mmCIF file of C-alpha atoms in Angstrom:
data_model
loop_
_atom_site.group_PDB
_atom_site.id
_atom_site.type_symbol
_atom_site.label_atom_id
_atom_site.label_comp_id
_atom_site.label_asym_id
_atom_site.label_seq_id
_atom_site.Cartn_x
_atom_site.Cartn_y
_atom_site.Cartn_z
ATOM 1 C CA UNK U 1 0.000 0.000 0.000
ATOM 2 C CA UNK U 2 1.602 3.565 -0.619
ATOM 3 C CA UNK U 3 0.739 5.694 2.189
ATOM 4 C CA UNK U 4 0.713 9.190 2.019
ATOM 5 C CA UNK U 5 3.160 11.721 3.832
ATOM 6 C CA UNK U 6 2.808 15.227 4.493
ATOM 7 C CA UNK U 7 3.995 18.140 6.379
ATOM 8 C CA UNK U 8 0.668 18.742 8.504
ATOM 9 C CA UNK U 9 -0.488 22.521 9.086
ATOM 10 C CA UNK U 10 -2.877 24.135 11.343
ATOM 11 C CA UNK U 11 -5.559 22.777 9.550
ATOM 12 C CA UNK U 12 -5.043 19.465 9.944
ATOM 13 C CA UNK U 13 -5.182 19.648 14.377
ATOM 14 C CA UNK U 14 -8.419 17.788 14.723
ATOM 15 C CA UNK U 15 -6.912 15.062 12.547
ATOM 16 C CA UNK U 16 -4.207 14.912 14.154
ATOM 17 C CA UNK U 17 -5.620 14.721 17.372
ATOM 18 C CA UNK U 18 -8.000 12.112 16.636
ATOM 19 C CA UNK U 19 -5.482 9.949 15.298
ATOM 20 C CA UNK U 20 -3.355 10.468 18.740
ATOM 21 C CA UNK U 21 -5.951 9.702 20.771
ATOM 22 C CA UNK U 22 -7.034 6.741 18.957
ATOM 23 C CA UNK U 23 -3.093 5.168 18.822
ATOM 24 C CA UNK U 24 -2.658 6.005 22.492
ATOM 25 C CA UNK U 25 -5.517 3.680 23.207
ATOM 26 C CA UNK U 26 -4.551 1.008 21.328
ATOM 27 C CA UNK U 27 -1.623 0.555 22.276
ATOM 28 C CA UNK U 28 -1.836 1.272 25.612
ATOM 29 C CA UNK U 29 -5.108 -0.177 26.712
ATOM 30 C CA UNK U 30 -5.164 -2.889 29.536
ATOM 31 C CA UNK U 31 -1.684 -0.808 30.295
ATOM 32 C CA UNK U 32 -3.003 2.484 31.427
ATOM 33 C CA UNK U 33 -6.077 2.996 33.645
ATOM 34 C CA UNK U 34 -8.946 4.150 31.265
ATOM 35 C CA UNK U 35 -9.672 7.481 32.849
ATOM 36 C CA UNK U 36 -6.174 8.142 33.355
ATOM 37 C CA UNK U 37 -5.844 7.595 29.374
ATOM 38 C CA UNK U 38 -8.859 9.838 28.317
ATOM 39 C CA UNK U 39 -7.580 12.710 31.029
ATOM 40 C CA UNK U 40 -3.921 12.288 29.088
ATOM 41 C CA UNK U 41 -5.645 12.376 25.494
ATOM 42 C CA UNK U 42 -8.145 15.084 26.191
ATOM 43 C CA UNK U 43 -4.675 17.180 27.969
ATOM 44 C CA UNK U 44 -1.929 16.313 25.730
ATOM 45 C CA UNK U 45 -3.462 15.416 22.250
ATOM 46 C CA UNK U 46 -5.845 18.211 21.630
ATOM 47 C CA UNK U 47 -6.499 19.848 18.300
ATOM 48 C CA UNK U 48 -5.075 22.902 20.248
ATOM 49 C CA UNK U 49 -1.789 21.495 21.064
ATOM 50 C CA UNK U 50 -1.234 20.222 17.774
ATOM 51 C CA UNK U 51 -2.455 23.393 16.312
ATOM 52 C CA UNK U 52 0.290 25.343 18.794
ATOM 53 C CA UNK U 53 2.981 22.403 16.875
ATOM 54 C CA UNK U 54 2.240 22.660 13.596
ATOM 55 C CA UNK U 55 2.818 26.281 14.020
ATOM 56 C CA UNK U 56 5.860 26.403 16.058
ATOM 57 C CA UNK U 57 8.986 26.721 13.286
ATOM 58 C CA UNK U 58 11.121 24.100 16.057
ATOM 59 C CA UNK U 59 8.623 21.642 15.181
ATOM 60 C CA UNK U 60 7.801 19.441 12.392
ATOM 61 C CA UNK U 61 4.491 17.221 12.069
ATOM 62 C CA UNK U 62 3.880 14.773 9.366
ATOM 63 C CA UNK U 63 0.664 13.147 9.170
ATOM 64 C CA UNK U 64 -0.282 9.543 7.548
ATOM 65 C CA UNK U 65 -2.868 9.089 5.591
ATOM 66 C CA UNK U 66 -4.690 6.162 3.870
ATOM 67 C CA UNK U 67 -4.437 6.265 0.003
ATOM 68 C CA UNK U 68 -8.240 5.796 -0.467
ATOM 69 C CA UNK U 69 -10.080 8.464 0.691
ATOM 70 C CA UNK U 70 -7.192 10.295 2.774
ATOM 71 C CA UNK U 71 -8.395 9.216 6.537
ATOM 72 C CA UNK U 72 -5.533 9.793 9.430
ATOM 73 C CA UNK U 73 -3.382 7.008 9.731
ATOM 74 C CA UNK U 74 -0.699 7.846 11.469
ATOM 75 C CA UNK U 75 1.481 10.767 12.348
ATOM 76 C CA UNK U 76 4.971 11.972 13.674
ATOM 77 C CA UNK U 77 6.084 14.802 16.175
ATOM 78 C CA UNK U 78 9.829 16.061 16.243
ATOM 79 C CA UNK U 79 10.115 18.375 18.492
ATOM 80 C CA UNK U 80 13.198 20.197 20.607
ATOM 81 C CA UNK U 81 14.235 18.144 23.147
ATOM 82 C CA UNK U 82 13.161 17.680 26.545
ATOM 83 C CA UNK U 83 14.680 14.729 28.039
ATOM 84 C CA UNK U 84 16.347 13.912 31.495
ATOM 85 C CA UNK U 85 19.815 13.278 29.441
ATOM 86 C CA UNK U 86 22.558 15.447 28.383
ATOM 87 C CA UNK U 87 21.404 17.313 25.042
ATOM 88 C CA UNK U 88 22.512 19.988 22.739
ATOM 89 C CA UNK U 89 21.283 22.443 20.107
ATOM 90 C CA UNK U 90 22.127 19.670 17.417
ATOM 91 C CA UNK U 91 19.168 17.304 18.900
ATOM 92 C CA UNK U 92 15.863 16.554 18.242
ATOM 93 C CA UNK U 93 13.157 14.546 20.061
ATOM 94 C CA UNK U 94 10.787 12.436 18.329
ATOM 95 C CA UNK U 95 8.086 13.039 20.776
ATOM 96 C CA UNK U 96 5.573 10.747 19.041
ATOM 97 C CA UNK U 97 5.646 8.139 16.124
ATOM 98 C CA UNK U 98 2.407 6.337 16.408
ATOM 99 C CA UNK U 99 0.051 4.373 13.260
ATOM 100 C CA UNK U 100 -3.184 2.524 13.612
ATOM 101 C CA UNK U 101 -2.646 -1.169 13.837
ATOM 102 C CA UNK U 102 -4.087 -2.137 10.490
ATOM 103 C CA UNK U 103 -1.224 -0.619 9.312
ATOM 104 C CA UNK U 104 1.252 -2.936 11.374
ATOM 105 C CA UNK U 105 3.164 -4.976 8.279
ATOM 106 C CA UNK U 106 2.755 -2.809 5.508
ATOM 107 C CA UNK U 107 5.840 -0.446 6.199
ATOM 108 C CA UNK U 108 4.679 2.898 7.109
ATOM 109 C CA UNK U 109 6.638 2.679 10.477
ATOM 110 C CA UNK U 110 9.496 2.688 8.499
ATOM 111 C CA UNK U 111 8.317 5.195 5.932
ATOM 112 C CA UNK U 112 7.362 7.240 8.942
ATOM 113 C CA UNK U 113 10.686 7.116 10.488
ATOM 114 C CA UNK U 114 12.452 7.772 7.132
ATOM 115 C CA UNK U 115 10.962 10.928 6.967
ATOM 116 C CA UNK U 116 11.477 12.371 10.234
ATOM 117 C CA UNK U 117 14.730 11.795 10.252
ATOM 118 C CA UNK U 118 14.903 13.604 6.800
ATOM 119 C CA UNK U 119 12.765 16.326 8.305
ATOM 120 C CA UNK U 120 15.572 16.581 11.469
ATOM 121 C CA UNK U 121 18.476 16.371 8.989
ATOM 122 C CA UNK U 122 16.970 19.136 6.900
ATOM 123 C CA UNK U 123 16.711 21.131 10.290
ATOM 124 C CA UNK U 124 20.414 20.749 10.965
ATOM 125 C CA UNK U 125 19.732 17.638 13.646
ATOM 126 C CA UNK U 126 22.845 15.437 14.306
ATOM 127 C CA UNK U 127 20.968 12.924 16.521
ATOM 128 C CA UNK U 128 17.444 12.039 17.430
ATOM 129 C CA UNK U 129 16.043 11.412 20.906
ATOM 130 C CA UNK U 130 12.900 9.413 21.506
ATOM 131 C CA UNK U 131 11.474 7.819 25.256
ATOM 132 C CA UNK U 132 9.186 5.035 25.140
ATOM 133 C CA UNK U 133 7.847 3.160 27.696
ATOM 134 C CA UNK U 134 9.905 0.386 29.263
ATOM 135 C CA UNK U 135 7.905 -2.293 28.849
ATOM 136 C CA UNK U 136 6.527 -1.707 25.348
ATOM 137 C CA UNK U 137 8.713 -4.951 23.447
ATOM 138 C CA UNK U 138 6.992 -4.010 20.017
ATOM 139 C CA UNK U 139 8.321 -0.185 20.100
ATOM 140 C CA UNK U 140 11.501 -0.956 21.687
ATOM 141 C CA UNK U 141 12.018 -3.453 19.099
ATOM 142 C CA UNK U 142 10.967 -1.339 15.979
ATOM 143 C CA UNK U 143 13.766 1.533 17.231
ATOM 144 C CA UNK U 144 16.114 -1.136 17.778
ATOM 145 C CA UNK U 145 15.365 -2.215 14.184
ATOM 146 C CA UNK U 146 15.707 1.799 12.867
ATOM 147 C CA UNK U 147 19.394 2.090 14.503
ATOM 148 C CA UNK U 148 18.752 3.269 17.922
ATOM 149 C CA UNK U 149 20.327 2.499 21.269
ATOM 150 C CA UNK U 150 19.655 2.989 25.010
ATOM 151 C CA UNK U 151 20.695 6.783 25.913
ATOM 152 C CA UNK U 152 18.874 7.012 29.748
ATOM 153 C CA UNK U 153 16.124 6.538 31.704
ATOM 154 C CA UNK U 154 12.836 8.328 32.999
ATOM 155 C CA UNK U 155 9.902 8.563 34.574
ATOM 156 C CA UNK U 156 6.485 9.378 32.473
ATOM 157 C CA UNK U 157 3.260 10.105 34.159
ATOM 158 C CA UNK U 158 -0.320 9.543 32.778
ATOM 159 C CA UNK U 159 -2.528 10.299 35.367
ATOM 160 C CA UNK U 160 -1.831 8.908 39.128
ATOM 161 C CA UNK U 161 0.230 6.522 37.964
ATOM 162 C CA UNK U 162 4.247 6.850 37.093
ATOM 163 C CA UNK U 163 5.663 4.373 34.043
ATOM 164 C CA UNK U 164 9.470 3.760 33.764
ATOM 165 C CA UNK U 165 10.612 5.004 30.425
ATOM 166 C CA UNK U 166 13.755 4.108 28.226
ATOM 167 C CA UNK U 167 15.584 7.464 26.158
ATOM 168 C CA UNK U 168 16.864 6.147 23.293
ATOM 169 C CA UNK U 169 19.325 7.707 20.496
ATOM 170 C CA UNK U 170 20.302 7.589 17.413
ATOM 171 C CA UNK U 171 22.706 9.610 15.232
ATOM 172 C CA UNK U 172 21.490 11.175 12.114
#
């Protein structure tokens, strides 16, 4: 299937935020207490924060979207860093890399990736941060896949609860 890529803009914030929410709880249900997941949507994926980063010049958005019909897919965040490891004008964090599952298999993780990593070069990026949550195997072994190693540790909260984290990096 050839998904399509795209710098999102303003316009596309409720997209965007649908498709975050709507990622987050797939792949983090039975992990993270339901109202504790619709709280961290409802805060951190609005169409208002996503309109306030696809504005921001130190950010770069791509969204995903399905060939027929354009419907969000999928979407990327690169953002400046804020990590709890040692970091430098010359990084960038991929703050979120997330696709619906029916897209699991048909490379648009990769494709995804690709791009933001294009998108960081083109920026003047020399490495790429990301944190992802300890315990999630499947993510920790796509980055491992896309050339990235352990970089640190954190702590993540979604609601009452705290998750242990792992900071990866990779060099661009």
């Amino acid at each position: 299937m050839e998904w399509r890529l795209r710098r999102a803009g303003s316009g596309d914030a409720p997209a965007l935020s649908l498709v975050a929410a709507a990622t987050f709880l797939e792949t983090f249900a039975g992990i993270i207490a339901g109202p504790d997941m619709v709280r961290h949507c409802t805060t951190n994926s609005s169409a208002a924060k996503f309109n306030g980063w696809t504005t921001d010049s130190a950010c770069v958005v791509t969204l995903a979207e399905h060939p027929d019909g354009a419907a969000p897919v999928g979407y990327t965040l690169l953002v400046p860093p804020d990590l709890p490891i040692d970091t430098d004008a010359r990084d960038i964090e991929l703050r979120r890399i997330y696709a619906l599952s029916q897209t699991r298999g048909t490379g648009l993780g990769h494709k995804l990736m690709t791009r933001a990593i294009d998108d960081a070069r083109a920026l003047g990026r020399r490495r790429m941060l990301l944190g992802v949550l300890g315990i999630n195997a499947r993510a920790r072994a796509f980055y491992e896949r896309e050339g990235f190693v352990l970089a640190g540790t954190r702590q993540f909260r979604v609601g009452d609860t705290v998750y242990d984290d792992v900071v990866y990096a990779r060099g661009l």
